mmCIF file of C-alpha atoms in Angstrom:
data_model
loop_
_atom_site.group_PDB
_atom_site.id
_atom_site.type_symbol
_atom_site.label_atom_id
_atom_site.label_comp_id
_atom_site.label_asym_id
_atom_site.label_seq_id
_atom_site.Cartn_x
_atom_site.Cartn_y
_atom_site.Cartn_z
ATOM 1 C CA UNK A 2 18.037 -8.834 9.531
ATOM 2 C CA UNK A 3 17.444 -11.145 12.458
ATOM 3 C CA UNK A 4 15.407 -14.334 12.830
ATOM 4 C CA UNK A 5 12.765 -15.088 15.449
ATOM 5 C CA UNK A 6 10.592 -18.096 16.189
ATOM 6 C CA UNK A 7 7.058 -16.753 16.346
ATOM 7 C CA UNK A 8 4.261 -18.224 18.448
ATOM 8 C CA UNK A 9 1.380 -17.271 16.148
ATOM 9 C CA UNK A 10 0.971 -15.970 12.603
ATOM 10 C CA UNK A 11 -2.734 -15.235 11.907
ATOM 11 C CA UNK A 12 -4.650 -12.398 13.635
ATOM 12 C CA UNK A 13 -7.343 -13.536 12.825
ATOM 13 C CA UNK A 14 -7.041 -13.956 9.030
ATOM 14 C CA UNK A 15 -4.073 -11.683 8.369
ATOM 15 C CA UNK A 16 -0.356 -12.315 8.729
ATOM 16 C CA UNK A 17 2.947 -10.461 8.632
ATOM 17 C CA UNK A 18 5.925 -12.640 7.785
ATOM 18 C CA UNK A 19 8.383 -9.774 8.162
ATOM 19 C CA UNK A 20 8.495 -6.903 10.643
ATOM 20 C CA UNK A 21 10.268 -3.859 9.279
ATOM 21 C CA UNK A 22 11.008 -2.728 5.736
ATOM 22 C CA UNK A 23 13.735 -1.510 3.394
ATOM 23 C CA UNK A 24 11.563 0.371 0.886
ATOM 24 C CA UNK A 25 12.389 3.675 2.581
ATOM 25 C CA UNK A 26 9.033 5.343 1.859
ATOM 26 C CA UNK A 27 9.240 8.739 3.523
ATOM 27 C CA UNK A 28 5.636 8.663 4.784
ATOM 28 C CA UNK A 29 5.549 5.141 6.261
ATOM 29 C CA UNK A 30 3.091 4.911 9.173
ATOM 30 C CA UNK A 31 4.573 1.570 10.274
ATOM 31 C CA UNK A 32 7.488 3.527 11.743
ATOM 32 C CA UNK A 33 5.154 5.024 14.354
ATOM 33 C CA UNK A 34 6.136 4.393 17.967
ATOM 34 C CA UNK A 35 2.658 3.056 18.749
ATOM 35 C CA UNK A 36 3.609 -0.200 17.005
ATOM 36 C CA UNK A 37 6.309 -0.761 19.638
ATOM 37 C CA UNK A 38 9.175 -1.919 17.464
ATOM 38 C CA UNK A 39 11.954 -3.290 19.666
ATOM 39 C CA UNK A 40 14.514 -3.077 16.868
ATOM 40 C CA UNK A 41 15.531 -0.632 14.147
ATOM 41 C CA UNK A 42 12.940 -0.499 11.383
ATOM 42 C CA UNK A 43 15.509 -1.461 8.732
ATOM 43 C CA UNK A 44 16.734 -4.422 10.823
ATOM 44 C CA UNK A 45 14.101 -6.784 9.458
ATOM 45 C CA UNK A 46 12.603 -9.271 11.887
ATOM 46 C CA UNK A 47 12.046 -12.541 10.016
ATOM 47 C CA UNK A 48 9.449 -14.974 11.351
ATOM 48 C CA UNK A 49 11.377 -18.008 10.221
ATOM 49 C CA UNK A 50 8.650 -20.498 11.164
ATOM 50 C CA UNK A 51 5.828 -18.557 9.445
ATOM 51 C CA UNK A 52 5.014 -21.327 6.895
ATOM 52 C CA UNK A 53 4.788 -24.001 9.597
ATOM 53 C CA UNK A 54 2.569 -21.807 11.767
ATOM 54 C CA UNK A 55 0.344 -20.986 8.807
ATOM 55 C CA UNK A 56 -0.092 -24.635 7.856
ATOM 56 C CA UNK A 57 -0.991 -25.531 11.430
ATOM 57 C CA UNK A 58 -3.533 -22.691 11.581
ATOM 58 C CA UNK A 59 -5.175 -23.504 8.251
ATOM 59 C CA UNK A 60 -5.394 -27.192 9.108
ATOM 60 C CA UNK A 61 -7.447 -26.312 12.187
ATOM 61 C CA UNK A 62 -9.803 -23.823 10.531
ATOM 62 C CA UNK A 63 -13.320 -25.150 10.102
ATOM 63 C CA UNK A 64 -14.270 -22.644 7.430
ATOM 64 C CA UNK A 65 -12.154 -21.458 4.531
ATOM 65 C CA UNK A 66 -11.597 -17.722 4.097
ATOM 66 C CA UNK A 67 -9.335 -15.118 2.550
ATOM 67 C CA UNK A 68 -5.845 -14.911 4.055
ATOM 68 C CA UNK A 69 -4.327 -11.434 3.879
ATOM 69 C CA UNK A 70 -0.819 -10.062 4.236
ATOM 70 C CA UNK A 71 1.034 -6.796 3.784
ATOM 71 C CA UNK A 72 -1.108 -4.490 5.919
ATOM 72 C CA UNK A 73 1.802 -3.723 8.255
ATOM 73 C CA UNK A 74 4.943 -4.607 6.300
ATOM 74 C CA UNK A 75 5.374 -5.468 2.629
ATOM 75 C CA UNK A 76 5.726 -9.254 2.125
ATOM 76 C CA UNK A 77 7.927 -8.646 -0.918
ATOM 77 C CA UNK A 78 10.840 -6.795 0.627
ATOM 78 C CA UNK A 79 14.192 -7.584 -1.070
ATOM 79 C CA UNK A 80 14.979 -10.306 1.498
ATOM 80 C CA UNK A 81 12.013 -12.342 0.236
ATOM 81 C CA UNK A 82 13.875 -13.015 -3.005
ATOM 82 C CA UNK A 83 16.456 -14.963 -1.007
ATOM 83 C CA UNK A 84 14.305 -16.411 1.786
ATOM 84 C CA UNK A 85 11.118 -17.309 -0.137
ATOM 85 C CA UNK A 86 8.890 -17.390 2.949
ATOM 86 C CA UNK A 87 6.014 -15.630 1.192
ATOM 87 C CA UNK A 88 6.119 -18.124 -1.664
ATOM 88 C CA UNK A 89 6.018 -21.037 0.784
ATOM 89 C CA UNK A 90 3.025 -19.472 2.546
ATOM 90 C CA UNK A 91 1.185 -19.040 -0.767
ATOM 91 C CA UNK A 92 1.862 -22.685 -1.593
ATOM 92 C CA UNK A 93 0.238 -23.655 1.711
ATOM 93 C CA UNK A 94 -2.772 -21.407 1.058
ATOM 94 C CA UNK A 95 -3.095 -23.069 -2.340
ATOM 95 C CA UNK A 96 -2.766 -26.569 -0.892
ATOM 96 C CA UNK A 97 -5.538 -25.992 1.646
ATOM 97 C CA UNK A 98 -7.812 -24.215 -0.861
ATOM 98 C CA UNK A 99 -8.007 -20.870 0.935
ATOM 99 C CA UNK A 100 -8.041 -17.475 -0.775
ATOM 100 C CA UNK A 101 -5.231 -14.911 -0.722
ATOM 101 C CA UNK A 102 -5.053 -11.140 -0.788
ATOM 102 C CA UNK A 103 -1.820 -9.195 -0.474
ATOM 103 C CA UNK A 104 -0.568 -5.604 -0.476
ATOM 104 C CA UNK A 105 2.772 -4.727 -2.038
ATOM 105 C CA UNK A 106 4.783 -2.094 -3.884
ATOM 106 C CA UNK A 107 7.227 -4.638 -5.329
ATOM 107 C CA UNK A 108 7.441 -6.304 -8.713
ATOM 108 C CA UNK A 109 8.799 -9.404 -6.928
ATOM 109 C CA UNK A 110 5.171 -10.494 -6.666
ATOM 110 C CA UNK A 111 5.464 -11.518 -10.325
ATOM 111 C CA UNK A 112 7.671 -14.405 -9.229
ATOM 112 C CA UNK A 113 4.633 -15.923 -7.519
ATOM 113 C CA UNK A 114 2.122 -15.226 -10.269
ATOM 114 C CA UNK A 115 1.907 -18.954 -11.001
ATOM 115 C CA UNK A 116 0.711 -19.780 -7.468
ATOM 116 C CA UNK A 117 -1.599 -16.779 -7.300
ATOM 117 C CA UNK A 118 -3.165 -17.869 -10.578
ATOM 118 C CA UNK A 119 -3.764 -21.377 -9.220
ATOM 119 C CA UNK A 120 -5.348 -19.944 -6.084
ATOM 120 C CA UNK A 121 -7.536 -17.592 -8.109
ATOM 121 C CA UNK A 122 -8.668 -20.401 -10.416
ATOM 122 C CA UNK A 123 -9.869 -22.412 -7.417
ATOM 123 C CA UNK A 124 -11.001 -19.731 -4.969
ATOM 124 C CA UNK A 125 -9.896 -16.087 -5.104
ATOM 125 C CA UNK A 126 -6.656 -14.112 -5.182
ATOM 126 C CA UNK A 127 -6.429 -10.325 -5.089
ATOM 127 C CA UNK A 128 -3.250 -8.338 -5.639
ATOM 128 C CA UNK A 129 -3.271 -4.884 -4.087
ATOM 129 C CA UNK A 130 -0.675 -2.410 -5.323
ATOM 130 C CA UNK A 131 0.112 0.964 -3.779
ATOM 131 C CA UNK A 132 0.373 3.829 -6.281
ATOM 132 C CA UNK A 133 0.943 7.280 -4.821
ATOM 133 C CA UNK A 134 2.226 9.256 -7.785
ATOM 134 C CA UNK A 135 2.197 8.873 -11.549
ATOM 135 C CA UNK A 136 5.540 10.713 -11.739
ATOM 136 C CA UNK A 137 8.432 8.224 -11.644
ATOM 137 C CA UNK A 138 10.952 10.899 -10.675
ATOM 138 C CA UNK A 139 8.846 11.917 -7.684
ATOM 139 C CA UNK A 140 8.293 8.253 -6.875
ATOM 140 C CA UNK A 141 12.071 7.745 -6.598
ATOM 141 C CA UNK A 142 12.193 10.547 -4.029
ATOM 142 C CA UNK A 143 9.326 9.471 -1.794
ATOM 143 C CA UNK A 144 9.626 5.677 -2.265
ATOM 144 C CA UNK A 145 13.355 5.253 -2.991
ATOM 145 C CA UNK A 146 13.812 1.550 -2.251
ATOM 146 C CA UNK A 147 11.117 0.079 -4.469
ATOM 147 C CA UNK A 148 10.297 -0.135 -8.173
ATOM 148 C CA UNK A 149 8.768 3.010 -9.739
ATOM 149 C CA UNK A 150 5.100 3.470 -10.495
ATOM 150 C CA UNK A 151 5.519 2.653 -14.185
ATOM 151 C CA UNK A 152 6.876 -0.773 -13.251
ATOM 152 C CA UNK A 153 4.032 -1.369 -10.791
ATOM 153 C CA UNK A 154 1.676 -0.572 -13.666
ATOM 154 C CA UNK A 155 3.310 -3.419 -15.592
ATOM 155 C CA UNK A 156 2.696 -5.704 -12.606
ATOM 156 C CA UNK A 157 -0.985 -4.747 -12.632
ATOM 157 C CA UNK A 158 -1.127 -5.508 -16.348
ATOM 158 C CA UNK A 159 0.443 -8.934 -15.784
ATOM 159 C CA UNK A 160 -2.137 -9.701 -13.106
ATOM 160 C CA UNK A 161 -4.925 -8.631 -15.455
ATOM 161 C CA UNK A 162 -3.567 -10.907 -18.166
ATOM 162 C CA UNK A 163 -3.515 -13.772 -15.654
ATOM 163 C CA UNK A 164 -7.133 -13.098 -14.679
ATOM 164 C CA UNK A 165 -6.219 -11.954 -11.159
ATOM 165 C CA UNK A 166 -8.283 -9.002 -9.872
ATOM 166 C CA UNK A 167 -6.334 -5.994 -8.646
ATOM 167 C CA UNK A 168 -6.909 -3.121 -6.241
ATOM 168 C CA UNK A 169 -4.891 0.098 -6.090
ATOM 169 C CA UNK A 170 -4.177 1.880 -2.820
ATOM 170 C CA UNK A 171 -4.119 5.537 -3.901
ATOM 171 C CA UNK A 172 -2.618 6.634 -0.627
ATOM 172 C CA UNK A 173 -1.095 8.703 0.776
ATOM 173 C CA UNK A 174 -1.435 11.866 -1.251
ATOM 174 C CA UNK A 175 1.057 14.312 0.230
ATOM 175 C CA UNK A 176 -0.154 17.907 0.650
ATOM 176 C CA UNK A 177 1.797 20.419 -1.466
ATOM 177 C CA UNK A 178 3.584 17.544 -3.258
ATOM 178 C CA UNK A 179 1.283 15.231 -5.212
ATOM 179 C CA UNK A 180 -2.213 16.425 -4.258
ATOM 180 C CA UNK A 181 -3.130 17.528 -7.774
ATOM 181 C CA UNK A 182 -5.657 16.755 -10.488
ATOM 182 C CA UNK A 183 -2.768 15.880 -12.783
ATOM 183 C CA UNK A 184 -1.666 13.147 -10.397
ATOM 184 C CA UNK A 185 -5.199 11.783 -10.120
ATOM 185 C CA UNK A 186 -5.460 11.737 -13.925
ATOM 186 C CA UNK A 187 -2.174 9.844 -14.196
ATOM 187 C CA UNK A 188 -3.146 7.206 -11.645
ATOM 188 C CA UNK A 189 -6.626 6.775 -13.139
ATOM 189 C CA UNK A 190 -5.046 6.311 -16.569
ATOM 190 C CA UNK A 191 -2.832 3.552 -15.196
ATOM 191 C CA UNK A 192 -5.807 1.899 -13.481
ATOM 192 C CA UNK A 193 -7.982 1.990 -16.588
ATOM 193 C CA UNK A 194 -5.273 0.551 -18.838
ATOM 194 C CA UNK A 195 -4.480 -2.193 -16.333
ATOM 195 C CA UNK A 196 -8.114 -3.126 -15.729
ATOM 196 C CA UNK A 197 -7.958 -2.374 -12.006
ATOM 197 C CA UNK A 198 -11.166 -3.369 -10.222
ATOM 198 C CA UNK A 199 -11.085 -0.900 -7.329
ATOM 199 C CA UNK A 200 -9.266 2.007 -5.711
ATOM 200 C CA UNK A 201 -8.856 2.450 -1.970
ATOM 201 C CA UNK A 202 -8.425 6.081 -0.959
ATOM 202 C CA UNK A 203 -8.649 7.338 2.624
ATOM 203 C CA UNK A 204 -8.754 10.976 1.578
ATOM 204 C CA UNK A 205 -6.293 13.461 0.143
ATOM 205 C CA UNK A 206 -3.588 13.677 2.781
ATOM 206 C CA UNK A 207 -1.498 11.579 5.138
ATOM 207 C CA UNK A 208 -1.272 10.664 8.800
ATOM 208 C CA UNK A 209 1.644 11.687 10.995
ATOM 209 C CA UNK A 210 2.306 10.508 14.520
ATOM 210 C CA UNK A 211 5.335 10.129 16.731
ATOM 211 C CA UNK A 212 8.006 8.125 14.981
ATOM 212 C CA UNK A 213 6.951 8.545 11.390
ATOM 213 C CA UNK A 214 6.463 12.335 11.741
ATOM 214 C CA UNK A 215 10.132 12.859 12.587
ATOM 215 C CA UNK A 216 11.256 10.563 9.765
ATOM 216 C CA UNK A 217 8.963 12.337 7.288
ATOM 217 C CA UNK A 218 10.125 15.820 8.268
ATOM 218 C CA UNK A 219 13.781 14.795 8.048
ATOM 219 C CA UNK A 220 13.089 13.483 4.539
ATOM 220 C CA UNK A 221 11.402 16.750 3.534
ATOM 221 C CA UNK A 222 14.507 18.641 4.654
ATOM 222 C CA UNK A 223 16.794 16.218 2.839
ATOM 223 C CA UNK A 224 14.851 16.240 -0.441
ATOM 224 C CA UNK A 225 13.313 19.715 -0.472
ATOM 225 C CA UNK A 226 15.480 21.654 1.961
ATOM 226 C CA UNK A 227 15.128 24.975 0.146
ATOM 227 C CA UNK A 228 12.049 27.164 -0.291
ATOM 228 C CA UNK A 229 8.988 25.289 -1.482
ATOM 229 C CA UNK A 230 8.333 25.867 -5.186
ATOM 230 C CA UNK A 231 4.585 25.545 -4.719
ATOM 231 C CA UNK A 232 4.729 27.912 -1.746
ATOM 232 C CA UNK A 233 6.426 30.471 -3.977
ATOM 233 C CA UNK A 234 3.809 29.895 -6.663
ATOM 234 C CA UNK A 235 1.012 30.355 -4.128
ATOM 235 C CA UNK A 236 2.502 33.670 -2.994
ATOM 236 C CA UNK A 237 2.797 34.863 -6.587
ATOM 237 C CA UNK A 238 -0.832 33.948 -7.126
ATOM 238 C CA UNK A 239 -1.919 35.888 -4.060
ATOM 239 C CA UNK A 240 -0.073 39.012 -5.070
ATOM 240 C CA UNK A 241 2.637 38.772 -2.418
ATOM 241 C CA UNK A 242 5.561 37.966 -4.687
ATOM 242 C CA UNK A 243 7.965 39.841 -2.427
ATOM 243 C CA UNK A 244 7.203 37.690 0.638
ATOM 244 C CA UNK A 245 9.788 35.318 2.043
ATOM 245 C CA UNK A 246 9.169 31.721 1.049
ATOM 246 C CA UNK A 247 9.497 28.855 3.510
ATOM 247 C CA UNK A 248 10.704 25.276 3.225
ATOM 248 C CA UNK A 249 8.306 22.421 2.692
ATOM 249 C CA UNK A 250 8.952 21.122 6.199
ATOM 250 C CA UNK A 251 8.179 24.541 7.671
ATOM 251 C CA UNK A 252 5.020 24.745 5.608
ATOM 252 C CA UNK A 253 3.864 21.396 7.021
ATOM 253 C CA UNK A 254 4.650 22.494 10.553
ATOM 254 C CA UNK A 255 2.859 25.785 10.082
ATOM 255 C CA UNK A 256 -0.192 24.186 8.442
ATOM 256 C CA UNK A 257 -0.619 21.012 10.491
ATOM 257 C CA UNK A 258 1.350 21.402 13.724
ATOM 258 C CA UNK A 259 1.191 18.070 15.528
ATOM 259 C CA UNK A 260 -2.087 16.938 13.954
ATOM 260 C CA UNK A 261 -2.504 13.235 13.301
ATOM 261 C CA UNK A 262 -4.461 13.797 10.090
ATOM 262 C CA UNK A 263 -2.807 16.155 7.610
ATOM 263 C CA UNK A 264 -5.408 16.792 4.931
ATOM 264 C CA UNK A 265 -4.759 18.664 1.725
ATOM 265 C CA UNK A 266 -6.331 22.124 1.566
ATOM 266 C CA UNK A 267 -7.876 20.896 -1.699
ATOM 267 C CA UNK A 268 -9.198 17.609 -0.291
ATOM 268 C CA UNK A 269 -12.900 18.201 -0.910
ATOM 269 C CA UNK A 270 -12.573 19.180 -4.572
ATOM 270 C CA UNK A 271 -9.954 16.494 -5.284
ATOM 271 C CA UNK A 272 -12.017 13.706 -3.695
ATOM 272 C CA UNK A 273 -15.003 14.828 -5.728
ATOM 273 C CA UNK A 274 -12.868 14.806 -8.865
ATOM 274 C CA UNK A 275 -11.465 11.339 -8.043
ATOM 275 C CA UNK A 276 -14.985 10.029 -7.485
ATOM 276 C CA UNK A 277 -16.138 11.428 -10.827
ATOM 277 C CA UNK A 278 -13.229 9.841 -12.665
ATOM 278 C CA UNK A 279 -13.833 6.459 -11.036
ATOM 279 C CA UNK A 280 -17.528 6.530 -11.899
ATOM 280 C CA UNK A 281 -16.719 7.498 -15.465
ATOM 281 C CA UNK A 282 -14.341 4.549 -15.799
ATOM 282 C CA UNK A 283 -16.424 2.028 -13.807
ATOM 283 C CA UNK A 284 -13.785 1.614 -11.075
ATOM 284 C CA UNK A 285 -15.020 0.801 -7.588
ATOM 285 C CA UNK A 286 -13.923 3.516 -5.136
ATOM 286 C CA UNK A 287 -14.132 3.378 -1.387
ATOM 287 C CA UNK A 288 -12.809 1.756 1.750
ATOM 288 C CA UNK A 289 -15.400 -0.379 3.543
ATOM 289 C CA UNK A 290 -17.057 -1.592 0.338
ATOM 290 C CA UNK A 291 -13.713 -2.564 -1.212
ATOM 291 C CA UNK A 292 -12.516 -4.345 1.923
ATOM 292 C CA UNK A 293 -15.818 -6.222 2.111
ATOM 293 C CA UNK A 294 -15.434 -7.395 -1.481
ATOM 294 C CA UNK A 295 -11.839 -8.498 -0.945
ATOM 295 C CA UNK A 296 -12.705 -10.404 2.225
ATOM 296 C CA UNK A 297 -15.637 -12.274 0.694
ATOM 297 C CA UNK A 298 -14.634 -15.878 0.174
ATOM 298 C CA UNK A 299 -16.348 -17.298 -2.935
ATOM 299 C CA UNK A 300 -18.050 -20.453 -1.792
ATOM 300 C CA UNK A 301 -19.630 -20.555 -5.248
ATOM 301 C CA UNK A 302 -19.613 -17.330 -7.288
ATOM 302 C CA UNK A 303 -18.106 -14.134 -5.824
ATOM 303 C CA UNK A 304 -20.711 -11.562 -4.836
ATOM 304 C CA UNK A 305 -20.824 -8.465 -6.964
ATOM 305 C CA UNK A 306 -20.012 -5.404 -4.824
ATOM 306 C CA UNK A 307 -21.554 -1.997 -5.126
ATOM 307 C CA UNK A 308 -19.340 0.489 -6.931
ATOM 308 C CA UNK A 309 -19.102 3.035 -4.143
ATOM 309 C CA UNK A 310 -19.318 3.246 -0.345
#
C-alpha cells in the first residue's frame, strides 16, 4: 500500500477512501484501463486525510443528504481493519447527522454496526452487499480474497436484526458459470431469510473492457483451463457428443469477441424468472428505482418506493 494526501473526497455525495483492492474478484470492472490507475491494482492507494476532508465537506454543506461509498473500491478491504479510516468517516457522518450507504463484500462491516445503527436511528443507513453465487465453492474461485456468500448472508441477517435496511447487488452473473435458475433460487432464498429490501441487477451477464478483460480471461484459464463442462453438456444435448469441446475462455472469445456487454444466452428467461421470484417475495427489483430510494434522505419519514422500475 501507499499513502497519498488527497485534495477532495466527495464527488458530489460519494467517496472512495481506498483506490485498489485485494479481494481478487476475477470479474472486477475497476481494473479497466479507463479508470487510469497509475499504480498496480493490488498496491492500495490510501487517502490518509479522508476523514479530515469529509468533515470539512460536511461542515460546509447546507443540506443534509446520503453519503455513499464503495462504488469503485470496497471500503472494507483487509487494510481497513488496521487503518480504521472508514470507521472514522462513519463517525463523522454520524456526528453531522447525515445518512450513509455503502457497498461491500466484507464481513468487516460488522465491526461498524454500532455506528451504522446510530446513523440509521437518526437518519438512514443502508448496507449493500454483493452476492453473485449461492455456491460457496464457486464463490471461493471467483471472489477468492473475501468471505464466502454464506458469511455475507450472516452479515445481512445481523443488519436486519439491527433494523438496518439492506440491498443485494446480484451482479455480475457470469455466462456459462452461474447464470442458472438454481443460482437465482439460492440468492433469493438468502434474501428472503435475511429480510433484504431490494435487489440491484443490471442483467444476466458481465461487462468486459480493456484491463479487466485480460485479467478475467487469465483467471478462466487458471481456474477452468480444460474443456468446459457445460460446453460438453450442451454438445451432448444437441446430439454432437463426438465434437471437440473448448475451454471456457475460448467459449467466451467465440461467443462475445471484444464486446463490452457479455450477456447470457438465457438472459431474457432468467430476468423474467428473477422478476417473478422478487414479486412473489415482495423484494424490490431494479436499478433506477432502488438507487432513488437509497439516495432519498429522510427529512421526516422515508418515502416508500415502488417495487419495480
